[in-house]
């Protein structure tokens, strides 16, 4: 009688093992058959040779502010020296960071919220920044 009970338990274990294995194989088959998602491809910058062209909205500007005073001391002007520009192609996505230096050609008066087109080298250095309309 003990051998019958042991045989049933072994049989139940085998049924459970076969069922779990079948479910795992079925799950892998579903994952393999699923079409690849192209959501991430929509936000990747478009390469143009060795350069990237990105159009999006300026979400942040980093840099230094310099205050310049004329020799008489009567007038002071503040200038933002831009170091980094962050552009988001889709609002809510992680923005792309661009390095701005003295070689970067850019339209004047770019501010947060402006829609811009950035042409950049693959190392992230902005070559030109112009407002897009």
Coordinates of C-alpha atoms in Angstrom, one line a residue:
X1 CA 0.0 0.0 0.0
X2 CA 2.9 2.4 0.7
X3 CA 4.3 1.8 -2.7
X4 CA 1.0 2.8 -4.3
X5 CA 0.9 6.1 -2.5
X6 CA 4.5 6.8 -3.4
X7 CA 3.8 6.0 -7.0
X8 CA 0.9 8.4 -7.1
X9 CA 2.9 11.2 -5.6
X10 CA 5.7 10.6 -8.1
X11 CA 3.1 10.6 -10.9
X12 CA 1.6 13.8 -9.6
X13 CA 5.1 15.4 -9.5
X14 CA 5.7 14.3 -13.0
X15 CA 2.4 15.8 -14.2
X16 CA 3.2 19.1 -12.5
X17 CA 6.8 19.1 -14.0
X18 CA 5.4 18.4 -17.5
X19 CA 2.8 21.2 -17.1
X20 CA 5.3 23.8 -15.8
X21 CA 7.8 22.9 -18.6
X22 CA 5.0 23.2 -21.2
X23 CA 4.0 26.7 -19.8
X24 CA 7.7 27.8 -19.9
X25 CA 8.1 26.7 -23.5
X26 CA 4.8 28.3 -24.5
X27 CA 5.9 31.6 -22.8
X28 CA 9.2 31.7 -24.6
X29 CA 7.5 31.0 -27.9
X30 CA 5.2 34.0 -27.3
X31 CA 8.1 36.3 -26.5
X32 CA 10.0 35.2 -29.6
X33 CA 7.0 35.6 -31.9
X34 CA 6.2 39.2 -30.6
X35 CA 7.1 41.9 -33.1
X36 CA 9.9 44.2 -32.0
X37 CA 8.8 47.5 -30.5
X38 CA 10.0 50.6 -32.4
X39 CA 9.0 53.2 -29.8
X40 CA 12.7 53.8 -28.9
X41 CA 13.6 54.2 -32.6
X42 CA 11.4 57.3 -32.9
X43 CA 13.5 59.3 -30.3
X44 CA 17.0 58.3 -31.6
X45 CA 18.7 61.2 -33.4
X46 CA 19.1 60.8 -37.1
X47 CA 22.7 60.3 -38.2
X48 CA 23.9 62.4 -41.1
X49 CA 27.3 61.0 -42.0
X50 CA 29.4 61.6 -38.8
X51 CA 26.9 64.2 -37.5
X52 CA 23.6 64.0 -35.8
X53 CA 20.5 66.2 -36.5
X54 CA 18.1 66.6 -33.7
X55 CA 14.9 68.7 -33.6
X56 CA 13.2 69.2 -30.3
X57 CA 12.4 71.6 -27.5
X58 CA 15.0 73.2 -25.3
X59 CA 14.3 71.9 -21.7
X60 CA 17.3 73.2 -19.9
X61 CA 20.4 75.4 -20.4
X62 CA 23.5 75.2 -18.3
X63 CA 26.2 77.8 -18.2
X64 CA 27.8 80.8 -16.4
X65 CA 26.4 84.3 -15.9
X66 CA 28.9 87.1 -16.4
X67 CA 28.1 90.7 -15.3
X68 CA 29.9 93.3 -17.3
X69 CA 30.1 96.9 -16.1
X70 CA 31.1 99.8 -18.3
X71 CA 34.1 101.8 -17.2
X72 CA 32.0 104.6 -15.8
X73 CA 30.1 102.1 -13.6
X74 CA 26.7 103.5 -14.8
X75 CA 25.6 100.5 -16.7
X76 CA 25.8 96.7 -16.0
X77 CA 24.9 94.0 -18.5
X78 CA 24.5 90.3 -17.7
X79 CA 25.4 87.6 -20.2
X80 CA 24.8 83.9 -20.1
X81 CA 27.7 81.9 -21.4
X82 CA 26.1 78.6 -22.4
X83 CA 28.0 75.4 -21.8
X84 CA 25.3 72.7 -22.2
X85 CA 22.0 72.6 -24.0
X86 CA 19.5 69.9 -23.3
X87 CA 16.9 69.1 -26.0
X88 CA 14.0 66.7 -25.7
X89 CA 12.5 65.4 -28.9
X90 CA 9.4 64.1 -27.1
X91 CA 8.2 65.9 -24.0
X92 CA 8.7 63.7 -21.0
X93 CA 11.6 61.7 -22.6
X94 CA 15.1 62.0 -21.3
X95 CA 16.7 65.0 -23.1
X96 CA 19.8 64.8 -25.2
X97 CA 22.7 66.8 -23.9
X98 CA 24.8 68.9 -26.3
X99 CA 28.1 70.6 -25.5
X100 CA 28.3 74.3 -26.6
X101 CA 31.6 76.1 -27.2
X102 CA 33.0 79.1 -29.0
X103 CA 32.9 77.1 -32.3
X104 CA 29.1 76.5 -32.1
X105 CA 27.1 78.6 -34.6
X106 CA 23.8 79.5 -33.1
X107 CA 20.9 81.8 -33.3
X108 CA 20.8 84.5 -30.6
X109 CA 18.4 84.5 -27.8
X110 CA 17.7 80.8 -27.5
X111 CA 15.8 80.1 -24.3
X112 CA 14.0 77.2 -22.6
X113 CA 10.8 76.3 -24.4
X114 CA 12.1 77.2 -27.9
X115 CA 11.9 74.6 -30.6
X116 CA 15.4 74.1 -32.1
X117 CA 17.3 72.1 -34.6
X118 CA 20.7 71.0 -33.5
X119 CA 23.5 69.6 -35.7
X120 CA 26.0 67.9 -33.6
X121 CA 29.1 65.8 -33.9
X122 CA 28.8 62.2 -32.6
X123 CA 30.8 63.2 -29.4
X124 CA 27.9 65.5 -28.4
X125 CA 29.5 68.8 -29.4
X126 CA 26.9 71.1 -31.0
X127 CA 28.1 72.4 -34.4
X128 CA 25.1 74.6 -35.0
X129 CA 21.9 75.4 -33.2
X130 CA 19.1 77.3 -34.9
X131 CA 15.5 78.0 -34.0
X132 CA 12.9 75.8 -35.8
X133 CA 9.5 77.2 -36.7

